[in-house]
PDB file of C-alpha atoms in Angstrom:
ATOM      1  CA  MET A   1       0.000   0.000   0.000  1.00 90.00           C
ATOM      2  CA  PHE A   2       0.928   3.642  -0.118  1.00 91.00           C
ATOM      3  CA  THR A   3      -0.533   6.776   1.466  1.00 94.00           C
ATOM      4  CA  SER A   4      -1.396  10.263   0.234  1.00 95.00           C
ATOM      5  CA  SER A   5      -2.770  13.398   1.840  1.00 94.00           C
ATOM      6  CA  SER A   6      -4.287  16.509   0.322  1.00 93.00           C
ATOM      7  CA  PHE A   7      -5.668  19.980   0.870  1.00 92.00           C
ATOM      8  CA  ASP A   8      -9.081  18.307   0.391  1.00 95.00           C
ATOM      9  CA  LYS A   9      -8.783  17.459   4.124  1.00 95.00           C
ATOM     10  CA  THR A  10      -8.248  13.718   3.663  1.00 96.00           C
ATOM     11  CA  LEU A  11      -5.613  11.034   4.153  1.00 96.00           C
ATOM     12  CA  LYS A  12      -6.067   8.155   1.718  1.00 95.00           C
ATOM     13  CA  ILE A  13      -4.700   4.612   1.966  1.00 95.00           C
ATOM     14  CA  TRP A  14      -4.224   2.962  -1.428  1.00 95.00           C
ATOM     15  CA  ASP A  15      -3.959  -0.680  -2.435  1.00 95.00           C
ATOM     16  CA  THR A  16      -0.947  -0.796  -4.757  1.00 94.00           C
ATOM     17  CA  ASN A  17      -2.076  -4.022  -6.425  1.00 95.00           C
ATOM     18  CA  THR A  18      -5.475  -2.744  -7.498  1.00 95.00           C
ATOM     19  CA  LEU A  19      -4.671   1.021  -7.468  1.00 92.00           C
ATOM     20  CA  GLN A  20      -7.906   1.470  -5.537  1.00 96.00           C
ATOM     21  CA  ILE A  21      -8.572   3.344  -2.297  1.00 96.00           C
ATOM     22  CA  ALA A  22      -8.574   0.982   0.696  1.00 94.00           C
ATOM     23  CA  ASP A  23      -9.431   3.548   3.388  1.00 94.00           C
ATOM     24  CA  VAL A  24     -10.039   7.286   3.842  1.00 95.00           C
ATOM     25  CA  PHE A  25      -9.523   9.430   6.948  1.00 95.00           C
ATOM     26  CA  HIS A  26     -11.349  12.781   7.061  1.00 95.00           C
ATOM     27  CA  PHE A  27     -10.167  15.858   8.971  1.00 94.00           C
ATOM     28  CA  GLU A  28     -11.708  19.212   9.820  1.00 93.00           C
ATOM     29  CA  GLY A  29      -8.839  21.252   8.400  1.00 92.00           C
ATOM     30  CA  THR A  30      -6.299  21.278   5.570  1.00 93.00           C
ATOM     31  CA  VAL A  31      -3.737  18.456   5.721  1.00 95.00           C
ATOM     32  CA  TYR A  32      -0.148  19.744   5.508  1.00 94.00           C
ATOM     33  CA  SER A  33       1.904  16.640   6.229  1.00 95.00           C
ATOM     34  CA  HIS A  34       1.642  12.951   7.038  1.00 95.00           C
ATOM     35  CA  HIS A  35       4.186  10.223   7.732  1.00 95.00           C
ATOM     36  CA  MET A  36       4.210   6.489   8.375  1.00 94.00           C
ATOM     37  CA  SER A  37       7.048   5.012  10.433  1.00 94.00           C
ATOM     38  CA  PRO A  38       9.692   3.310   8.273  1.00 92.00           C
ATOM     39  CA  ILE A  39      10.638   0.869  11.045  1.00 93.00           C
ATOM     40  CA  ALA A  40       7.527   0.240  13.191  1.00 93.00           C
ATOM     41  CA  THR A  41       6.643  -3.384  13.878  1.00 92.00           C
ATOM     42  CA  LYS A  42       4.375  -2.901  16.928  1.00 93.00           C
ATOM     43  CA  HIS A  43       2.056  -0.172  15.594  1.00 93.00           C
ATOM     44  CA  CYS A  44       0.462   0.967  12.323  1.00 93.00           C
ATOM     45  CA  LEU A  45       0.057   4.654  13.118  1.00 95.00           C
ATOM     46  CA  VAL A  46       0.128   7.389  10.491  1.00 96.00           C
ATOM     47  CA  ALA A  47       0.965  10.807  11.967  1.00 96.00           C
ATOM     48  CA  VAL A  48      -0.934  13.687  10.361  1.00 96.00           C
ATOM     49  CA  GLY A  49      -0.331  17.436  10.646  1.00 96.00           C
ATOM     50  CA  THR A  50      -3.324  19.640   9.827  1.00 95.00           C
ATOM     51  CA  LYS A  51      -4.628  23.174  10.292  1.00 95.00           C
ATOM     52  CA  SER A  52      -5.554  22.094  13.814  1.00 95.00           C
ATOM     53  CA  PRO A  53      -2.832  22.436  16.503  1.00 96.00           C
ATOM     54  CA  LYS A  54      -3.579  18.840  17.518  1.00 94.00           C
ATOM     55  CA  VAL A  55      -1.405  16.120  15.969  1.00 96.00           C
ATOM     56  CA  GLN A  56      -3.624  13.309  14.681  1.00 95.00           C
ATOM     57  CA  LEU A  57      -2.558   9.644  14.829  1.00 95.00           C
ATOM     58  CA  CYS A  58      -4.503   7.364  12.473  1.00 95.00           C
ATOM     59  CA  ASP A  59      -4.462   3.652  13.259  1.00 94.00           C
ATOM     60  CA  LEU A  60      -4.533   1.565  10.082  1.00 93.00           C
ATOM     61  CA  LYS A  61      -5.432  -1.580  12.029  1.00 91.00           C
ATOM     62  CA  SER A  62      -8.608  -0.224  13.581  1.00 90.00           C
ATOM     63  CA  GLY A  63      -9.376   2.439  10.973  1.00 89.00           C
ATOM     64  CA  SER A  64      -9.855   5.006  13.731  1.00 89.00           C
ATOM     65  CA  CYS A  65      -8.225   8.372  14.350  1.00 85.00           C
ATOM     66  CA  SER A  66      -8.794   8.528  18.094  1.00 75.00           C
ATOM     67  CA  HIS A  67      -5.228   9.226  19.273  1.00 88.00           C
ATOM     68  CA  ILE A  68      -4.419  12.950  19.513  1.00 92.00           C
ATOM     69  CA  LEU A  69      -1.262  14.732  20.695  1.00 94.00           C
ATOM     70  CA  GLN A  70      -1.916  18.147  22.258  1.00 94.00           C
ATOM     71  CA  GLY A  71       0.725  20.798  22.896  1.00 93.00           C
ATOM     72  CA  HIS A  72       1.107  23.001  19.826  1.00 95.00           C
ATOM     73  CA  ARG A  73      -0.799  26.294  19.644  1.00 95.00           C
ATOM     74  CA  GLN A  74      -1.003  26.705  15.870  1.00 96.00           C
ATOM     75  CA  GLU A  75      -1.250  24.535  12.750  1.00 95.00           C
ATOM     76  CA  VAL A  76       1.121  21.560  12.451  1.00 96.00           C
ATOM     77  CA  LEU A  77       3.114  21.914   9.223  1.00 96.00           C
ATOM     78  CA  ALA A  78       5.434  18.886   9.335  1.00 96.00           C
ATOM     79  CA  VAL A  79       5.595  15.484  11.063  1.00 97.00           C
ATOM     80  CA  SER A  80       8.254  12.774  11.012  1.00 97.00           C
ATOM     81  CA  TRP A  81       8.721   9.464  12.831  1.00 97.00           C
ATOM     82  CA  SER A  82      12.180   8.629  14.118  1.00 97.00           C
ATOM     83  CA  PRO A  83      13.970   6.014  11.974  1.00 96.00           C
ATOM     84  CA  ARG A  84      15.626   4.771  15.185  1.00 96.00           C
ATOM     85  CA  HIS A  85      12.824   4.487  17.780  1.00 96.00           C
ATOM     86  CA  GLU A  86       9.418   3.446  16.507  1.00 95.00           C
ATOM     87  CA  TYR A  87       7.381   5.327  19.149  1.00 95.00           C
ATOM     88  CA  ILE A  88       9.227   8.671  18.807  1.00 96.00           C
ATOM     89  CA  LEU A  89       7.590  11.359  16.664  1.00 96.00           C
ATOM     90  CA  ALA A  90       8.828  14.869  15.780  1.00 97.00           C
ATOM     91  CA  THR A  91       6.374  17.637  14.887  1.00 97.00           C
ATOM     92  CA  ALA A  92       6.888  21.197  13.613  1.00 97.00           C
ATOM     93  CA  SER A  93       4.351  24.001  13.886  1.00 96.00           C
ATOM     94  CA  ALA A  94       3.557  27.576  12.891  1.00 95.00           C
ATOM     95  CA  ASP A  95       3.947  28.400  16.623  1.00 95.00           C
ATOM     96  CA  SER A  96       7.780  28.337  16.106  1.00 96.00           C
ATOM     97  CA  LYS A  97       8.088  25.105  18.079  1.00 96.00           C
ATOM     98  CA  VAL A  98       9.394  21.615  17.361  1.00 97.00           C
ATOM     99  CA  LYS A  99       8.232  18.917  19.751  1.00 96.00           C
ATOM    100  CA  LEU A 100       9.408  15.336  20.270  1.00 97.00           C
ATOM    101  CA  TRP A 101       6.785  12.871  21.465  1.00 96.00           C
ATOM    102  CA  ASP A 102       6.677   9.334  22.822  1.00 95.00           C
ATOM    103  CA  VAL A 103       3.240   8.270  21.616  1.00 93.00           C
ATOM    104  CA  ARG A 104       3.001   5.611  24.354  1.00 90.00           C
ATOM    105  CA  ARG A 105       3.001   8.227  27.115  1.00 87.00           C
ATOM    106  CA  ALA A 106      -0.217   9.793  28.343  1.00 74.00           C
ATOM    107  CA  SER A 107       1.469  13.188  28.672  1.00 77.00           C
ATOM    108  CA  GLY A 108       2.967  12.663  25.218  1.00 75.00           C
ATOM    109  CA  CYS A 109       5.544  15.426  24.778  1.00 91.00           C
ATOM    110  CA  LEU A 110       9.117  14.486  25.694  1.00 93.00           C
ATOM    111  CA  THR A 111      10.720  17.855  24.966  1.00 94.00           C
ATOM    112  CA  THR A 112      10.333  21.143  23.101  1.00 95.00           C
ATOM    113  CA  LEU A 113      13.496  22.037  21.189  1.00 96.00           C
ATOM    114  CA  ASP A 114      15.181  25.290  22.201  1.00 95.00           C
ATOM    115  CA  GLN A 115      17.356  27.152  19.694  1.00 95.00           C
ATOM    116  CA  HIS A 116      19.230  28.849  22.563  1.00 94.00           C
ATOM    117  CA  ASN A 117      19.976  25.564  24.370  1.00 91.00           C
ATOM    118  CA  GLY A 118      18.402  26.887  27.581  1.00 83.00           C
ATOM    119  CA  GLU A 119      20.618  29.950  27.902  1.00 76.00           C
ATOM    120  CA  LYS A 120      17.829  32.520  27.550  1.00 62.00           C
ATOM    121  CA  THR A 121      15.066  30.555  29.216  1.00 52.00           C
ATOM    122  CA  LYS A 122      16.635  29.242  32.434  1.00 53.00           C
ATOM    123  CA  ALA A 123      14.257  31.302  34.527  1.00 47.00           C
ATOM    124  CA  SER A 124      11.184  30.408  32.511  1.00 55.00           C
ATOM    125  CA  SER A 125       9.395  27.202  31.662  1.00 61.00           C
ATOM    126  CA  GLU A 126       9.777  24.942  28.653  1.00 63.00           C
ATOM    127  CA  ALA A 127       6.711  26.665  27.194  1.00 68.00           C
ATOM    128  CA  ALA A 128       8.987  29.550  26.159  1.00 85.00           C
ATOM    129  CA  ASN A 129      11.252  27.330  24.044  1.00 92.00           C
ATOM    130  CA  THR A 130      11.282  28.021  20.308  1.00 95.00           C
ATOM    131  CA  ALA A 131      13.183  26.215  17.542  1.00 96.00           C
ATOM    132  CA  HIS A 132      12.946  29.109  15.049  1.00 96.00           C
ATOM    133  CA  ASN A 133      11.948  32.778  14.950  1.00 95.00           C
ATOM    134  CA  GLY A 134       9.090  32.060  12.591  1.00 93.00           C
ATOM    135  CA  ARG A 135       6.920  29.222  11.345  1.00 95.00           C
ATOM    136  CA  VAL A 136       8.685  25.839  11.378  1.00 96.00           C
ATOM    137  CA  ASN A 137       7.498  24.207   8.163  1.00 93.00           C
ATOM    138  CA  GLY A 138      10.007  21.428   7.524  1.00 95.00           C
ATOM    139  CA  LEU A 139      11.763  18.690   9.457  1.00 95.00           C
ATOM    140  CA  CYS A 140      13.681  15.584   8.508  1.00 96.00           C
ATOM    141  CA  TYR A 141      15.594  12.961  10.498  1.00 97.00           C
ATOM    142  CA  MET A 142      19.019  11.810   9.384  1.00 97.00           C
ATOM    143  CA  SER A 143      18.886   8.163   8.290  1.00 95.00           C
ATOM    144  CA  ASP A 144      20.407   6.901  11.573  1.00 94.00           C
ATOM    145  CA  GLY A 145      17.926   8.892  13.652  1.00 96.00           C
ATOM    146  CA  LEU A 146      20.675  10.536  15.716  1.00 96.00           C
ATOM    147  CA  HIS A 147      20.110  14.033  14.339  1.00 97.00           C
ATOM    148  CA  LEU A 148      17.126  16.066  13.189  1.00 97.00           C
ATOM    149  CA  LEU A 149      17.099  18.920  10.657  1.00 98.00           C
ATOM    150  CA  THR A 150      14.483  21.674  10.835  1.00 97.00           C
ATOM    151  CA  ILE A 151      13.685  24.613   8.532  1.00 97.00           C
ATOM    152  CA  GLY A 152      11.775  27.779   9.376  1.00 95.00           C
ATOM    153  CA  THR A 153      10.446  30.896   7.698  1.00 94.00           C
ATOM    154  CA  ASP A 154      13.202  32.820   9.527  1.00 95.00           C
ATOM    155  CA  ASP A 155      15.381  31.567   6.606  1.00 94.00           C
ATOM    156  CA  ARG A 156      17.347  29.296   8.911  1.00 96.00           C
ATOM    157  CA  MET A 157      18.038  25.571   8.959  1.00 97.00           C
ATOM    158  CA  ARG A 158      19.066  23.955  12.240  1.00 97.00           C
ATOM    159  CA  LEU A 159      20.623  20.602  13.119  1.00 98.00           C
ATOM    160  CA  TRP A 160      19.613  19.047  16.442  1.00 97.00           C
ATOM    161  CA  ASN A 161      20.932  16.142  18.495  1.00 97.00           C
ATOM    162  CA  SER A 162      17.720  14.116  18.655  1.00 95.00           C
ATOM    163  CA  SER A 163      18.574  12.308  21.899  1.00 93.00           C
ATOM    164  CA  THR A 164      19.593  15.387  23.944  1.00 94.00           C
ATOM    165  CA  GLY A 165      17.515  17.989  22.063  1.00 95.00           C
ATOM    166  CA  GLU A 166      20.605  20.186  21.753  1.00 96.00           C
ATOM    167  CA  ASN A 167      21.025  22.705  18.937  1.00 97.00           C
ATOM    168  CA  THR A 168      24.373  21.771  17.341  1.00 97.00           C
ATOM    169  CA  LEU A 169      24.766  25.377  16.102  1.00 96.00           C
ATOM    170  CA  VAL A 170      25.877  24.369  12.587  1.00 97.00           C
ATOM    171  CA  ASN A 171      25.663  27.531  10.455  1.00 97.00           C
ATOM    172  CA  TYR A 172      24.054  27.026   7.027  1.00 96.00           C
ATOM    173  CA  GLY A 173      23.777  30.752   6.321  1.00 95.00           C
ATOM    174  CA  LYS A 174      20.542  32.075   4.877  1.00 95.00           C
ATOM    175  CA  VAL A 175      18.289  29.236   3.703  1.00 94.00           C
ATOM    176  CA  ARG A 176      15.571  30.883   1.626  1.00 90.00           C
ATOM    177  CA  ASN A 177      12.133  29.654   2.651  1.00 87.00           C
ATOM    178  CA  GLU A 178       9.056  31.364   1.289  1.00 79.00           C
ATOM    179  CA  SER A 179       6.685  28.406   1.589  1.00 80.00           C
ATOM    180  CA  ARG A 180       3.400  29.128   3.348  1.00 77.00           C
ATOM    181  CA  LYS A 181       2.785  25.409   3.839  1.00 85.00           C
ATOM    182  CA  GLY A 182       5.027  22.458   4.659  1.00 88.00           C
ATOM    183  CA  LEU A 183       8.451  22.329   2.981  1.00 90.00           C
ATOM    184  CA  LYS A 184       9.382  18.793   1.895  1.00 94.00           C
ATOM    185  CA  PHE A 185      13.171  18.538   1.868  1.00 96.00           C
ATOM    186  CA  ALA A 186      15.390  15.448   1.984  1.00 97.00           C
ATOM    187  CA  VAL A 187      18.690  14.156   3.348  1.00 97.00           C
ATOM    188  CA  SER A 188      21.070  11.663   1.775  1.00 96.00           C
ATOM    189  CA  CYS A 189      21.812   8.199   3.133  1.00 94.00           C
ATOM    190  CA  GLY A 190      25.096   6.393   2.623  1.00 90.00           C
ATOM    191  CA  CYS A 191      27.042   9.403   1.347  1.00 89.00           C
ATOM    192  CA  SER A 192      30.266  10.786   2.788  1.00 88.00           C
ATOM    193  CA  PRO A 193      29.661  13.504   3.769  1.00 92.00           C
ATOM    194  CA  GLU A 194      25.861  13.463   4.079  1.00 96.00           C
ATOM    195  CA  PHE A 195      23.864  16.109   2.209  1.00 96.00           C
ATOM    196  CA  ALA A 196      20.625  18.013   2.659  1.00 97.00           C
ATOM    197  CA  PHE A 197      18.549  18.817  -0.456  1.00 97.00           C
ATOM    198  CA  VAL A 198      16.390  21.890   0.111  1.00 96.00           C
ATOM    199  CA  PRO A 199      13.881  23.322  -2.422  1.00 95.00           C
ATOM    200  CA  CYS A 200      14.750  26.967  -3.067  1.00 93.00           C
ATOM    201  CA  GLY A 201      12.524  28.623  -5.658  1.00 92.00           C
ATOM    202  CA  SER A 202      13.001  26.773  -8.948  1.00 94.00           C
ATOM    203  CA  THR A 203      16.326  25.316  -7.739  1.00 96.00           C
ATOM    204  CA  ILE A 204      17.449  22.815  -5.094  1.00 96.00           C
ATOM    205  CA  ALA A 205      20.153  23.899  -2.647  1.00 96.00           C
ATOM    206  CA  VAL A 206      22.596  21.137  -1.629  1.00 96.00           C
ATOM    207  CA  TYR A 207      24.262  21.518   1.790  1.00 97.00           C
ATOM    208  CA  THR A 208      26.716  19.344   3.676  1.00 97.00           C
ATOM    209  CA  VAL A 209      24.766  18.496   6.826  1.00 97.00           C
ATOM    210  CA  PHE A 210      27.469  18.569   9.479  1.00 97.00           C
ATOM    211  CA  SER A 211      29.647  21.432   8.179  1.00 96.00           C
ATOM    212  CA  GLY A 212      26.904  23.682   6.799  1.00 97.00           C
ATOM    213  CA  GLU A 213      28.581  24.297   3.441  1.00 96.00           C
ATOM    214  CA  LEU A 214      26.433  25.183   0.417  1.00 97.00           C
ATOM    215  CA  VAL A 215      27.857  22.766  -2.161  1.00 95.00           C
ATOM    216  CA  THR A 216      25.801  23.535  -5.261  1.00 95.00           C
ATOM    217  CA  MET A 217      22.424  24.563  -6.636  1.00 96.00           C
ATOM    218  CA  LEU A 218      20.594  22.018  -8.812  1.00 96.00           C
ATOM    219  CA  ARG A 219      18.897  23.705 -11.759  1.00 96.00           C
ATOM    220  CA  GLY A 220      16.406  21.946 -14.015  1.00 96.00           C
ATOM    221  CA  HIS A 221      12.897  22.960 -12.983  1.00 96.00           C
ATOM    222  CA  TYR A 222      11.082  25.869 -14.648  1.00 96.00           C
ATOM    223  CA  ASN A 223       8.910  26.742 -11.654  1.00 95.00           C
ATOM    224  CA  ASN A 224       9.008  26.399  -7.873  1.00 93.00           C
ATOM    225  CA  VAL A 225      10.165  23.052  -6.474  1.00 95.00           C
ATOM    226  CA  GLY A 226       7.671  21.649  -3.967  1.00 91.00           C
ATOM    227  CA  CYS A 227       9.344  18.515  -2.660  1.00 94.00           C
ATOM    228  CA  CYS A 228      12.458  16.316  -2.672  1.00 96.00           C
ATOM    229  CA  VAL A 229      12.857  12.600  -1.921  1.00 96.00           C
ATOM    230  CA  PHE A 230      16.153  10.694  -1.703  1.00 96.00           C
ATOM    231  CA  GLN A 231      16.319   7.050  -2.816  1.00 95.00           C
ATOM    232  CA  PRO A 232      19.278   5.428  -0.998  1.00 93.00           C
ATOM    233  CA  ASN A 233      19.312   2.153  -2.960  1.00 92.00           C
ATOM    234  CA  PHE A 234      20.081   3.971  -6.223  1.00 91.00           C
ATOM    235  CA  GLN A 235      21.628   7.092  -4.610  1.00 93.00           C
ATOM    236  CA  GLU A 236      19.137   9.150  -6.608  1.00 95.00           C
ATOM    237  CA  LEU A 237      17.220  12.305  -5.754  1.00 97.00           C
ATOM    238  CA  TYR A 238      13.696  12.922  -7.046  1.00 98.00           C
ATOM    239  CA  SER A 239      12.139  16.392  -7.105  1.00 97.00           C
ATOM    240  CA  GLY A 240       8.652  17.592  -7.986  1.00 96.00           C
ATOM    241  CA  GLY A 241       7.813  21.116  -9.108  1.00 94.00           C
ATOM    242  CA  LYS A 242       4.963  23.398 -10.103  1.00 94.00           C
ATOM    243  CA  ASP A 243       6.211  23.012 -13.702  1.00 96.00           C
ATOM    244  CA  CYS A 244       4.404  19.630 -13.593  1.00 96.00           C
ATOM    245  CA  ASN A 245       7.722  17.748 -13.843  1.00 97.00           C
ATOM    246  CA  ILE A 246       9.313  15.103 -11.637  1.00 97.00           C
ATOM    247  CA  LEU A 247      13.083  15.104 -12.157  1.00 97.00           C
ATOM    248  CA  ALA A 248      15.532  12.342 -11.224  1.00 97.00           C
ATOM    249  CA  TRP A 249      19.045  13.437 -10.272  1.00 96.00           C
ATOM    250  CA  ILE A 250      22.059  11.126 -10.176  1.00 92.00           C
ATOM    251  CA  PRO A 251      25.465  11.940  -8.667  1.00 86.00           C
ATOM    252  CA  ALA A 252      28.129  12.925 -11.200  1.00 79.00           C
ATOM    253  CA  LEU A 253      30.820  10.267 -11.232  1.00 75.00           C
ATOM    254  CA  ARG A 254      34.369  11.527 -10.856  1.00 72.00           C
ATOM    255  CA  GLU A 255      36.746  11.153 -13.797  1.00 74.00           C
ATOM    256  CA  PRO A 256      39.452   8.579 -13.007  1.00 73.00           C
ATOM    257  CA  VAL A 257      42.879  10.124 -12.409  1.00 69.00           C
ATOM    258  CA  PRO A 258      45.191   8.997 -15.255  1.00 71.00           C
ATOM    259  CA  ASP A 259      48.171   6.819 -14.285  1.00 68.00           C
ATOM    260  CA  ASP A 260      50.363   8.393 -16.899  1.00 63.00           C
ATOM    261  CA  VAL A 261      50.494  11.858 -18.460  1.00 53.00           C
ATOM    262  CA  SER A 262      50.177  10.309 -21.915  1.00 51.00           C
ATOM    263  CA  ASP A 263      46.681   9.155 -20.956  1.00 50.00           C
ATOM    264  CA  LYS A 264      45.587  12.781 -21.163  1.00 52.00           C
ATOM    265  CA  CYS A 265      45.952  12.590 -24.942  1.00 51.00           C
ATOM    266  CA  LEU A 266      43.090  10.086 -25.129  1.00 49.00           C
ATOM    267  CA  PRO A 267      39.750  11.479 -26.358  1.00 51.00           C
ATOM    268  CA  GLN A 268      37.399  12.471 -23.534  1.00 52.00           C
ATOM    269  CA  GLN A 269      34.341  10.308 -22.956  1.00 50.00           C
ATOM    270  CA  HIS A 270      31.235  12.490 -22.882  1.00 55.00           C
ATOM    271  CA  LEU A 271      28.927   9.618 -21.936  1.00 53.00           C
ATOM    272  CA  ASN A 272      28.173   9.245 -18.233  1.00 56.00           C
ATOM    273  CA  PRO A 273      30.213   6.164 -17.170  1.00 53.00           C
ATOM    274  CA  ALA A 274      27.106   4.749 -15.481  1.00 53.00           C
ATOM    275  CA  TYR A 275      25.556   4.205 -18.901  1.00 51.00           C
ATOM    276  CA  GLU A 276      28.625   2.897 -20.747  1.00 53.00           C
ATOM    277  CA  ASP A 277      28.681  -0.635 -22.095  1.00 52.00           C
ATOM    278  CA  ALA A 278      31.592  -2.273 -20.283  1.00 53.00           C
ATOM    279  CA  TRP A 279      31.141  -5.704 -21.899  1.00 57.00           C
ATOM    280  CA  SER A 280      33.491  -6.946 -24.562  1.00 53.00           C
ATOM    281  CA  SER A 281      32.394  -9.242 -27.369  1.00 53.00           C
ATOM    282  CA  SER A 282      34.200 -12.474 -28.292  1.00 54.00           C
ATOM    283  CA  ASP A 283      34.944 -10.996 -31.721  1.00 56.00           C
ATOM    284  CA  ASP A 284      36.941  -8.171 -30.142  1.00 54.00           C
ATOM    285  CA  GLU A 285      38.891 -10.611 -28.007  1.00 52.00           C
ATOM    286  CA  GLY A 286      39.636 -12.798 -31.035  1.00 48.00           C
TER     287      GLY A 286
END
């Protein structure tokens, strides 16, 4: 099966074999984000962020949407399950807050991330903690679940230690973010170093996650890019834009360093090595 959500206020569960709808969950407000845990074996919960400040948890086993997480004060723009702990959920809201939840707990919220690491709010309660100075409309776990990236309309991206809740203070510079809804960005898996792919107008900004360096801008769309997804098995990035295109990006393979200077005289191969035919025929060998 696969899942989809829409501004028509629904979450739909699809049967991939028949391409038919298997179930529909209805909400009172616009749906901004939904996510199903990539590792869960003990629950079948889909987290949903809507115009309501309450985080909705839809149970695919029972077909009900009875579980609600309360704590945000404005609409929930992004949700993401931890790829490390199946009951841990991160949520981002227009109230400038990012919350981590253990959905097994009655009280729910484990912590509210604080961009100042407690320095400015020692005298006040956790309620004063903010992750950004604006709406937080994007979040994404690193593949090992040890760190969490967030993006806000303050044009900042922040990297957090997901176990301690500490802001690592990596400086990415200005990360342009004009989205009024959720921003779907992606992180690499299996790269060295790891990268973050962030939609930025009609381009995609590529940052090194742990050093904050802007590596390059991917250009190919003719209108605003709405979302990015990284496919680790093929090391490919997929992006969707308002130009009605889905683009697939592959990493450029490095040219091999020649063993001898004379090798430089050989004609340059313009074909991407990934698509070259490396087989030899018996006739050539003969």
